[in-house]
mmCIF file of C-alpha atoms in Angstrom:
data_model
loop_
_atom_site.group_PDB
_atom_site.id
_atom_site.type_symbol
_atom_site.label_atom_id
_atom_site.label_comp_id
_atom_site.label_asym_id
_atom_site.label_seq_id
_atom_site.Cartn_x
_atom_site.Cartn_y
_atom_site.Cartn_z
ATOM 1 C CA MET A 1 56.588 128.421 58.973
ATOM 2 C CA ALA A 2 59.551 126.020 58.971
ATOM 3 C CA PHE A 3 61.927 128.872 59.892
ATOM 4 C CA ILE A 4 59.756 129.827 62.855
ATOM 5 C CA LEU A 5 59.638 126.180 63.998
ATOM 6 C CA PHE A 6 63.435 125.864 63.752
ATOM 7 C CA THR A 7 63.890 129.097 65.708
ATOM 8 C CA ASP A 8 61.572 127.822 68.410
ATOM 9 C CA ILE A 9 63.551 124.567 68.682
ATOM 10 C CA MET A 10 66.864 126.420 68.988
ATOM 11 C CA SER A 11 65.402 128.710 71.612
ATOM 12 C CA SER A 12 64.126 125.723 73.557
ATOM 13 C CA GLU A 13 67.566 124.084 73.491
ATOM 14 C CA ARG A 14 69.243 127.257 74.740
ATOM 15 C CA LEU A 15 66.637 127.574 77.480
ATOM 16 C CA PHE A 16 67.201 123.918 78.487
ATOM 17 C CA HIS A 17 70.959 124.483 78.637
ATOM 18 C CA GLN A 18 70.489 127.538 80.799
ATOM 19 C CA ARG A 19 68.064 125.885 83.196
ATOM 20 C CA HIS A 20 69.736 122.454 83.455
ATOM 21 C CA PRO A 21 73.535 122.899 83.227
ATOM 22 C CA VAL A 22 74.104 120.110 85.757
ATOM 23 C CA LEU A 23 72.092 117.605 83.719
ATOM 24 C CA ILE A 24 74.027 118.513 80.596
ATOM 25 C CA GLY A 25 77.308 118.102 82.447
ATOM 26 C CA LEU A 26 76.255 114.728 83.828
ATOM 27 C CA PHE A 27 75.223 113.589 80.360
ATOM 28 C CA PHE A 28 78.644 114.374 78.911
ATOM 29 C CA MET A 29 80.357 112.714 81.898
ATOM 30 C CA VAL A 30 78.369 109.534 81.285
ATOM 31 C CA VAL A 31 79.247 109.577 77.586
ATOM 32 C CA LEU A 32 82.953 110.095 78.311
ATOM 33 C CA THR A 33 82.912 107.372 80.958
ATOM 34 C CA VAL A 34 81.316 104.883 78.578
ATOM 35 C CA LEU A 35 83.870 105.716 75.873
ATOM 36 C CA PHE A 36 86.766 105.481 78.350
ATOM 37 C CA PHE A 37 85.811 102.106 79.751
ATOM 38 C CA GLY A 38 84.920 100.859 76.297
ATOM 39 C CA GLY A 39 88.477 101.632 75.251
ATOM 40 C CA ILE A 40 89.816 99.987 78.398
ATOM 41 C CA THR A 41 87.798 96.854 77.655
ATOM 42 C CA PHE A 42 89.158 96.750 74.102
ATOM 43 C CA PHE A 43 92.768 97.069 75.259
ATOM 44 C CA ALA A 44 92.172 94.526 78.002
ATOM 45 C CA SER A 45 90.826 91.938 75.579
ATOM 46 C CA THR A 46 93.798 92.569 73.294
ATOM 47 C CA LEU A 47 96.271 92.134 76.144
ATOM 48 C CA LEU A 48 94.587 88.990 77.419
ATOM 49 C CA GLN A 49 94.602 87.529 73.929
ATOM 50 C CA ASN A 50 98.308 88.315 73.590
ATOM 51 C CA LYS A 51 99.007 86.709 76.974
ATOM 52 C CA THR A 52 97.154 83.579 75.901
ATOM 53 C CA ASN A 53 98.811 83.346 72.501
ATOM 54 C CA TYR A 54 102.410 84.319 73.288
ATOM 55 C CA LEU A 55 103.493 80.664 73.191
ATOM 56 C CA LEU A 56 102.107 80.006 69.709
ATOM 57 C CA GLY A 57 104.879 78.812 67.428
ATOM 58 C CA VAL A 58 107.426 78.424 70.235
ATOM 59 C CA SER A 59 109.843 75.551 69.714
ATOM 60 C CA ASN A 60 113.032 74.291 71.318
ATOM 61 C CA SER A 61 113.128 77.197 73.789
ATOM 62 C CA ILE A 62 113.782 77.890 77.455
ATOM 63 C CA GLY A 63 111.102 79.656 79.463
ATOM 64 C CA VAL A 64 112.147 82.323 81.951
ATOM 65 C CA ILE A 65 110.038 83.333 84.932
ATOM 66 C CA ASP A 66 110.859 86.150 87.361
ATOM 67 C CA ILE A 67 110.066 86.103 91.075
ATOM 68 C CA LYS A 68 110.850 89.612 92.291
ATOM 69 C CA GLY A 69 110.138 91.594 95.422
ATOM 70 C CA VAL A 70 108.179 90.558 98.488
ATOM 71 C CA ILE A 71 106.146 87.408 97.852
ATOM 72 C CA THR A 72 102.539 88.227 98.686
ATOM 73 C CA ASP A 73 100.702 86.265 96.017
ATOM 74 C CA ALA A 74 101.719 83.390 93.756
ATOM 75 C CA GLU A 75 98.823 83.347 91.290
ATOM 76 C CA THR A 76 100.553 84.970 88.303
ATOM 77 C CA VAL A 77 103.734 82.895 88.598
ATOM 78 C CA LEU A 78 101.700 79.702 89.074
ATOM 79 C CA ALA A 79 99.823 80.404 85.839
ATOM 80 C CA ASP A 80 103.097 81.040 83.973
ATOM 81 C CA LEU A 81 104.628 77.827 85.307
ATOM 82 C CA GLU A 82 101.589 75.865 84.197
ATOM 83 C CA SER A 83 101.710 77.422 80.712
ATOM 84 C CA PHE A 84 105.355 76.422 80.341
ATOM 85 C CA ARG A 85 104.587 72.933 81.639
ATOM 86 C CA LYS A 86 101.930 72.355 78.990
ATOM 87 C CA GLU A 87 103.898 73.840 76.084
ATOM 88 C CA ASP A 88 105.954 71.181 74.294
ATOM 89 C CA GLY A 89 108.137 73.864 72.703
ATOM 90 C CA ILE A 90 109.452 74.859 76.134
ATOM 91 C CA LYS A 91 112.178 72.320 76.875
ATOM 92 C CA ALA A 92 113.407 73.777 80.182
ATOM 93 C CA VAL A 93 112.676 76.648 82.548
ATOM 94 C CA VAL A 94 114.877 79.109 84.429
ATOM 95 C CA VAL A 95 113.299 80.746 87.469
ATOM 96 C CA ARG A 96 115.049 84.019 88.218
ATOM 97 C CA ILE A 97 114.640 84.943 91.890
ATOM 98 C CA ASP A 98 115.384 88.319 93.432
ATOM 99 C CA SER A 99 113.270 88.311 96.583
ATOM 100 C CA PRO A 100 113.684 88.501 100.360
ATOM 101 C CA GLY A 101 110.747 86.114 100.715
ATOM 102 C CA GLY A 102 107.271 86.839 101.980
ATOM 103 C CA ALA A 103 104.047 85.136 102.945
ATOM 104 C CA VAL A 104 104.352 81.500 104.013
ATOM 105 C CA GLY A 105 101.449 80.181 101.958
ATOM 106 C CA ALA A 106 102.506 81.904 98.728
ATOM 107 C CA SER A 107 106.144 80.800 99.159
ATOM 108 C CA GLN A 108 105.062 77.195 99.655
ATOM 109 C CA GLU A 109 102.784 77.387 96.618
ATOM 110 C CA LEU A 110 105.724 78.513 94.480
ATOM 111 C CA PHE A 111 107.935 75.741 95.855
ATOM 112 C CA MET A 112 105.339 73.061 95.125
ATOM 113 C CA ALA A 113 104.587 74.342 91.622
ATOM 114 C CA ILE A 114 108.278 74.603 90.677
ATOM 115 C CA ARG A 115 108.922 71.134 92.064
ATOM 116 C CA ARG A 116 105.974 69.743 90.094
ATOM 117 C CA LEU A 117 107.283 71.304 86.884
ATOM 118 C CA SER A 118 110.849 70.110 87.543
ATOM 119 C CA ARG A 119 109.612 66.515 87.624
ATOM 120 C CA GLU A 120 108.556 66.904 83.986
ATOM 121 C CA LYS A 121 111.102 69.381 82.618
ATOM 122 C CA PRO A 122 114.493 70.645 83.794
ATOM 123 C CA VAL A 123 114.111 73.708 86.032
ATOM 124 C CA VAL A 124 117.070 75.778 87.204
ATOM 125 C CA ALA A 125 116.745 78.476 89.849
ATOM 126 C CA SER A 126 118.939 81.524 89.260
ATOM 127 C CA MET A 127 119.461 83.733 92.313
ATOM 128 C CA GLY A 128 120.006 87.462 91.890
ATOM 129 C CA SER A 129 121.054 89.925 94.590
ATOM 130 C CA VAL A 130 118.773 88.419 97.242
ATOM 131 C CA ALA A 131 117.002 85.066 97.343
ATOM 132 C CA ALA A 132 116.344 84.633 101.016
ATOM 133 C CA SER A 133 113.783 82.887 103.200
ATOM 134 C CA GLY A 134 110.657 82.409 101.031
ATOM 135 C CA GLY A 135 112.740 83.250 97.959
ATOM 136 C CA PHE A 136 115.127 80.455 98.890
ATOM 137 C CA TYR A 137 112.143 78.194 99.642
ATOM 138 C CA ALA A 138 110.826 78.701 96.096
ATOM 139 C CA ALA A 139 114.254 77.850 94.641
ATOM 140 C CA LEU A 140 114.240 74.497 96.418
ATOM 141 C CA GLY A 141 111.701 73.188 93.912
ATOM 142 C CA ALA A 142 114.203 73.400 91.044
ATOM 143 C CA ARG A 143 116.523 70.594 89.981
ATOM 144 C CA LYS A 144 119.544 72.875 90.288
ATOM 145 C CA ILE A 145 120.205 76.175 92.052
ATOM 146 C CA VAL A 146 122.751 78.709 90.774
ATOM 147 C CA ALA A 147 123.779 81.801 92.763
ATOM 148 C CA ALA A 148 126.401 84.518 92.473
ATOM 149 C CA PRO A 149 129.205 84.385 95.065
ATOM 150 C CA GLY A 150 127.767 87.483 96.752
ATOM 151 C CA THR A 151 124.091 86.611 96.529
ATOM 152 C CA LEU A 152 122.353 86.937 99.898
ATOM 153 C CA THR A 153 120.407 83.791 100.626
ATOM 154 C CA GLY A 154 119.435 81.565 103.524
ATOM 155 C CA SER A 155 117.449 83.290 106.293
ATOM 156 C CA MET A 156 115.687 79.979 106.832
ATOM 157 C CA GLY A 157 113.195 80.905 109.482
ATOM 158 C CA VAL A 158 109.670 82.130 110.195
ATOM 159 C CA ILE A 159 108.544 85.445 111.620
ATOM 160 C CA ILE A 160 105.317 87.168 112.596
ATOM 161 C CA LYS A 161 105.031 90.732 113.871
ATOM 162 C CA PHE A 162 102.355 92.621 115.760
ATOM 163 C CA ALA A 163 102.386 96.363 116.337
ATOM 164 C CA ASN A 164 101.949 97.323 119.993
ATOM 165 C CA LEU A 165 100.491 100.831 120.251
ATOM 166 C CA GLU A 166 99.265 100.462 123.815
ATOM 167 C CA GLN A 167 101.327 103.342 125.245
ATOM 168 C CA ILE A 168 100.406 105.674 122.394
ATOM 169 C CA PHE A 169 96.714 104.888 122.844
ATOM 170 C CA ASP A 170 97.008 105.564 126.577
ATOM 171 C CA LYS A 171 98.529 108.999 125.920
ATOM 172 C CA ILE A 172 95.774 110.061 123.535
ATOM 173 C CA GLY A 173 93.014 108.536 125.619
ATOM 174 C CA TYR A 174 91.969 105.939 123.079
ATOM 175 C CA GLN A 175 90.101 102.901 124.392
ATOM 176 C CA SER A 176 88.516 99.974 122.595
ATOM 177 C CA GLN A 177 85.790 97.593 123.659
ATOM 178 C CA VAL A 178 86.054 94.038 122.366
ATOM 179 C CA VAL A 179 83.350 91.408 122.181
ATOM 180 C CA LYS A 180 84.812 88.081 121.103
ATOM 181 C CA SER A 181 83.810 84.465 120.694
ATOM 182 C CA GLY A 182 86.954 82.906 122.100
ATOM 183 C CA GLN A 183 89.991 83.579 124.259
ATOM 184 C CA TYR A 184 92.366 84.161 121.337
ATOM 185 C CA LYS A 185 90.091 85.939 118.847
ATOM 186 C CA ASP A 186 91.696 89.378 119.374
ATOM 187 C CA MET A 187 95.239 88.032 119.679
ATOM 188 C CA GLY A 188 97.671 90.590 118.284
ATOM 189 C CA SER A 189 95.388 93.572 118.796
ATOM 190 C CA PRO A 190 97.508 96.775 118.717
ATOM 191 C CA ASP A 191 95.920 98.194 121.870
ATOM 192 C CA ARG A 192 97.421 95.622 124.242
ATOM 193 C CA SER A 193 100.429 93.359 124.736
ATOM 194 C CA LEU A 194 100.323 89.665 123.992
ATOM 195 C CA THR A 195 99.601 87.441 126.971
ATOM 196 C CA GLU A 196 101.906 84.601 127.969
ATOM 197 C CA ALA A 197 99.338 82.099 126.705
ATOM 198 C CA GLU A 198 99.218 83.881 123.340
ATOM 199 C CA LEU A 199 102.999 83.988 123.073
ATOM 200 C CA THR A 200 103.129 80.246 123.739
ATOM 201 C CA LEU A 201 100.461 79.587 121.126
ATOM 202 C CA LEU A 202 102.232 81.709 118.510
ATOM 203 C CA GLN A 203 105.590 80.079 119.217
ATOM 204 C CA GLU A 204 104.027 76.665 118.661
ATOM 205 C CA LEU A 205 102.669 77.938 115.333
ATOM 206 C CA ILE A 206 106.071 79.344 114.331
ATOM 207 C CA ASN A 207 107.812 76.083 115.262
ATOM 208 C CA SER A 208 105.337 74.020 113.229
ATOM 209 C CA VAL A 209 105.766 76.121 110.100
ATOM 210 C CA HIS A 210 109.542 76.224 110.593
ATOM 211 C CA ASP A 211 109.618 72.435 110.735
ATOM 212 C CA GLN A 212 107.833 72.360 107.384
ATOM 213 C CA PHE A 213 110.567 74.589 105.930
ATOM 214 C CA VAL A 214 113.347 72.460 107.434
ATOM 215 C CA GLY A 215 111.774 69.239 106.138
ATOM 216 C CA ASP A 216 111.509 70.566 102.590
ATOM 217 C CA ILE A 217 115.108 71.823 102.680
ATOM 218 C CA ALA A 218 116.357 68.446 103.888
ATOM 219 C CA GLU A 219 114.424 66.550 101.217
ATOM 220 C CA SER A 220 115.250 68.906 98.353
ATOM 221 C CA ARG A 221 118.947 69.262 99.143
ATOM 222 C CA ALA A 222 119.532 65.633 100.231
ATOM 223 C CA LEU A 223 120.590 66.744 103.710
ATOM 224 C CA SER A 224 119.669 65.365 107.101
ATOM 225 C CA VAL A 225 117.232 67.299 109.268
ATOM 226 C CA ALA A 226 119.992 67.672 111.854
ATOM 227 C CA GLU A 227 122.312 69.239 109.255
ATOM 228 C CA VAL A 228 119.640 71.701 108.183
ATOM 229 C CA LYS A 229 118.704 72.692 111.732
ATOM 230 C CA LYS A 230 122.294 73.702 112.417
ATOM 231 C CA VAL A 231 121.976 76.534 109.893
ATOM 232 C CA ALA A 232 118.203 77.126 109.774
ATOM 233 C CA ASP A 233 118.246 79.698 112.553
ATOM 234 C CA GLY A 234 117.491 82.782 110.484
ATOM 235 C CA ARG A 235 121.083 83.628 109.540
ATOM 236 C CA ILE A 236 121.896 84.727 106.008
ATOM 237 C CA PHE A 237 124.629 83.372 103.752
ATOM 238 C CA SER A 238 126.548 84.558 100.748
ATOM 239 C CA GLY A 239 126.232 82.394 97.679
ATOM 240 C CA GLU A 240 129.729 81.094 98.354
ATOM 241 C CA GLN A 241 128.801 80.063 101.904
ATOM 242 C CA ALA A 242 125.543 78.493 100.693
ATOM 243 C CA LEU A 243 127.553 76.312 98.313
ATOM 244 C CA GLN A 244 129.761 75.121 101.171
ATOM 245 C CA TYR A 245 126.677 74.136 103.188
ATOM 246 C CA GLY A 246 125.129 72.289 100.249
ATOM 247 C CA LEU A 247 122.241 74.734 99.919
ATOM 248 C CA ILE A 248 122.951 75.509 96.243
ATOM 249 C CA ASP A 249 124.627 73.624 93.388
ATOM 250 C CA GLU A 250 126.800 76.097 91.505
ATOM 251 C CA LEU A 251 128.172 79.625 91.525
ATOM 252 C CA GLY A 252 127.353 81.635 88.429
ATOM 253 C CA ASN A 253 125.145 84.237 86.834
ATOM 254 C CA PHE A 254 121.860 84.124 84.934
ATOM 255 C CA HIS A 255 123.503 83.043 81.678
ATOM 256 C CA ASP A 256 125.251 80.193 83.468
ATOM 257 C CA ALA A 257 121.839 79.080 84.721
ATOM 258 C CA VAL A 258 120.474 79.199 81.163
ATOM 259 C CA ARG A 259 123.370 77.114 79.872
ATOM 260 C CA LEU A 260 122.859 74.599 82.675
ATOM 261 C CA ALA A 261 119.150 74.342 81.870
ATOM 262 C CA ALA A 262 119.988 73.737 78.195
ATOM 263 C CA GLN A 263 122.441 70.990 79.161
ATOM 264 C CA LEU A 264 119.882 69.283 81.408
ATOM 265 C CA ALA A 265 117.346 69.418 78.569
ATOM 266 C CA LYS A 266 119.971 68.088 76.110
ATOM 267 C CA MET A 267 119.499 71.089 73.842
ATOM 268 C CA SER A 268 122.049 71.492 71.077
ATOM 269 C CA GLN A 269 122.171 75.309 70.869
ATOM 270 C CA GLU A 270 124.800 77.083 72.882
ATOM 271 C CA LEU A 271 122.514 80.112 73.212
ATOM 272 C CA PRO A 272 118.923 78.827 73.181
ATOM 273 C CA ASN A 273 115.920 81.027 72.525
ATOM 274 C CA LEU A 274 114.462 82.496 75.721
ATOM 275 C CA VAL A 275 110.734 83.005 76.194
ATOM 276 C CA TYR A 276 109.341 85.374 78.816
ATOM 277 C CA PRO A 277 105.695 85.666 79.855
ATOM 278 C CA PRO A 278 104.137 89.008 78.879
ATOM 279 C CA ARG A 279 105.059 91.751 81.313
ATOM 280 C CA GLU A 280 102.379 93.363 83.448
ATOM 281 C CA LYS A 281 101.266 96.746 82.145
ATOM 282 C CA SER A 282 102.182 99.629 84.419
ATOM 283 C CA GLY A 283 100.665 103.021 85.061
ATOM 284 C CA LEU A 284 96.946 103.860 85.079
ATOM 285 C CA LEU A 285 96.107 101.227 82.472
ATOM 286 C CA GLY A 286 97.868 98.523 84.474
ATOM 287 C CA MET A 287 96.074 99.589 87.637
ATOM 288 C CA LEU A 288 92.697 99.375 85.921
ATOM 289 C CA LEU A 289 93.347 96.121 84.079
ATOM 290 C CA GLY A 290 95.221 94.114 86.634
ATOM 291 C CA LYS A 291 95.619 93.655 90.333
ATOM 292 C CA ALA A 292 96.664 96.341 92.770
ATOM 293 C CA PRO A 293 100.139 97.645 91.960
ATOM 294 C CA GLN A 294 102.763 95.382 93.457
ATOM 295 C CA GLN A 295 104.516 98.084 95.435
ATOM 296 C CA LEU A 296 101.269 99.277 97.016
ATOM 297 C CA TRP A 297 100.239 95.732 97.901
ATOM 298 C CA GLU A 298 103.657 95.026 99.378
ATOM 299 C CA GLY A 299 103.435 98.158 101.499
ATOM 300 C CA LEU A 300 100.064 97.099 102.830
ATOM 301 C CA ALA A 301 101.300 93.572 103.466
ATOM 302 C CA LEU A 302 104.314 94.790 105.426
ATOM 303 C CA GLY A 303 102.008 96.692 107.756
ATOM 304 C CA THR A 304 99.740 93.702 108.372
ATOM 305 C CA PRO A 305 100.509 90.832 110.760
ATOM 306 C CA ILE A 306 101.286 87.917 108.483
ATOM 307 C CA LEU A 307 103.167 84.677 108.941
ATOM 308 C CA SER A 308 106.246 85.095 106.774
ATOM 309 C CA TYR A 309 109.296 83.383 105.408
ATOM 310 C CA GLU A 310 111.006 86.719 104.952
ATOM 311 C CA TRP A 311 114.420 88.220 105.559
ATOM 312 C CA ASP A 312 113.922 91.590 107.206
ATOM 313 C CA GLY A 313 117.414 92.937 106.552
ATOM 314 C CA ARG A 314 116.358 95.380 103.799
ATOM 315 C CA ALA A 315 119.871 95.333 102.398
ATOM 316 C CA SER A 316 122.107 93.695 99.844
ATOM 317 C CA LEU A 317 125.857 93.395 99.544
ATOM 318 C CA ALA A 318 127.261 96.275 97.548
ATOM 319 C CA GLY A 319 130.674 96.671 95.997
ATOM 320 C CA HIS A 320 132.186 100.141 96.239
#
């Protein structure tokens, strides 16, 4: 009797599999999905715990923070600066900058946060290949700025770009209808040119934000506004030229910046311990755990009209 019952059950299972293959497949997909995201959650909690606890036991050290690539968001660097500010074991901070600049708001946030930290602990900005426009702006918050002789810096200006596809749209017969609440609501639309009134309005905006940049340069570098305006026309400088104009303090490399930070903090070691925030995870895991990949976000940002402190040269000095 038991054997017959078992046989009937097995037959029923085979019949169910044959009649409902899609349901079986969906069931296994759900199970695999739950296991996958369960593993992701476990790794995420481990990584977050490590990021929170990486400063445990740190003493008499120098923190190092990197600002690399186009500046689109300051949130991660702001959090790292705040962690170093609160940690008594971090005696000084070196901010390593290799960036052509980026969004105005994010660049100003970095400048203000670095300046706030430098009022409590020595902060030295170390410029890499490029530290221009918003990258230079961020460096202004430090007590001292160190650059290589061939570092590209400066580009003290503001820019905003709008794509004009009007002629292309005309050729393909594309037309748009716009309903707007105000005269300037569709300003910068790609299907038409800017009007004279819009150009005037945008220039006033650019001038206002540029004046903010000039004022912070003058205050941070102990220069007059007139002196800054002579060179704040978008031009770039080598590190050597920047030193002549009083825009940086010393010529040197990253290790020179570390030594300078140690001196300002009155640290006894010639080679102090360096502490870096945990690096972002890359690949699929990094995409799932963190924000959008930096390169993708930068690509999107470059195609979007945005008010920028950014050098658009896309180059660096190369020795051959």
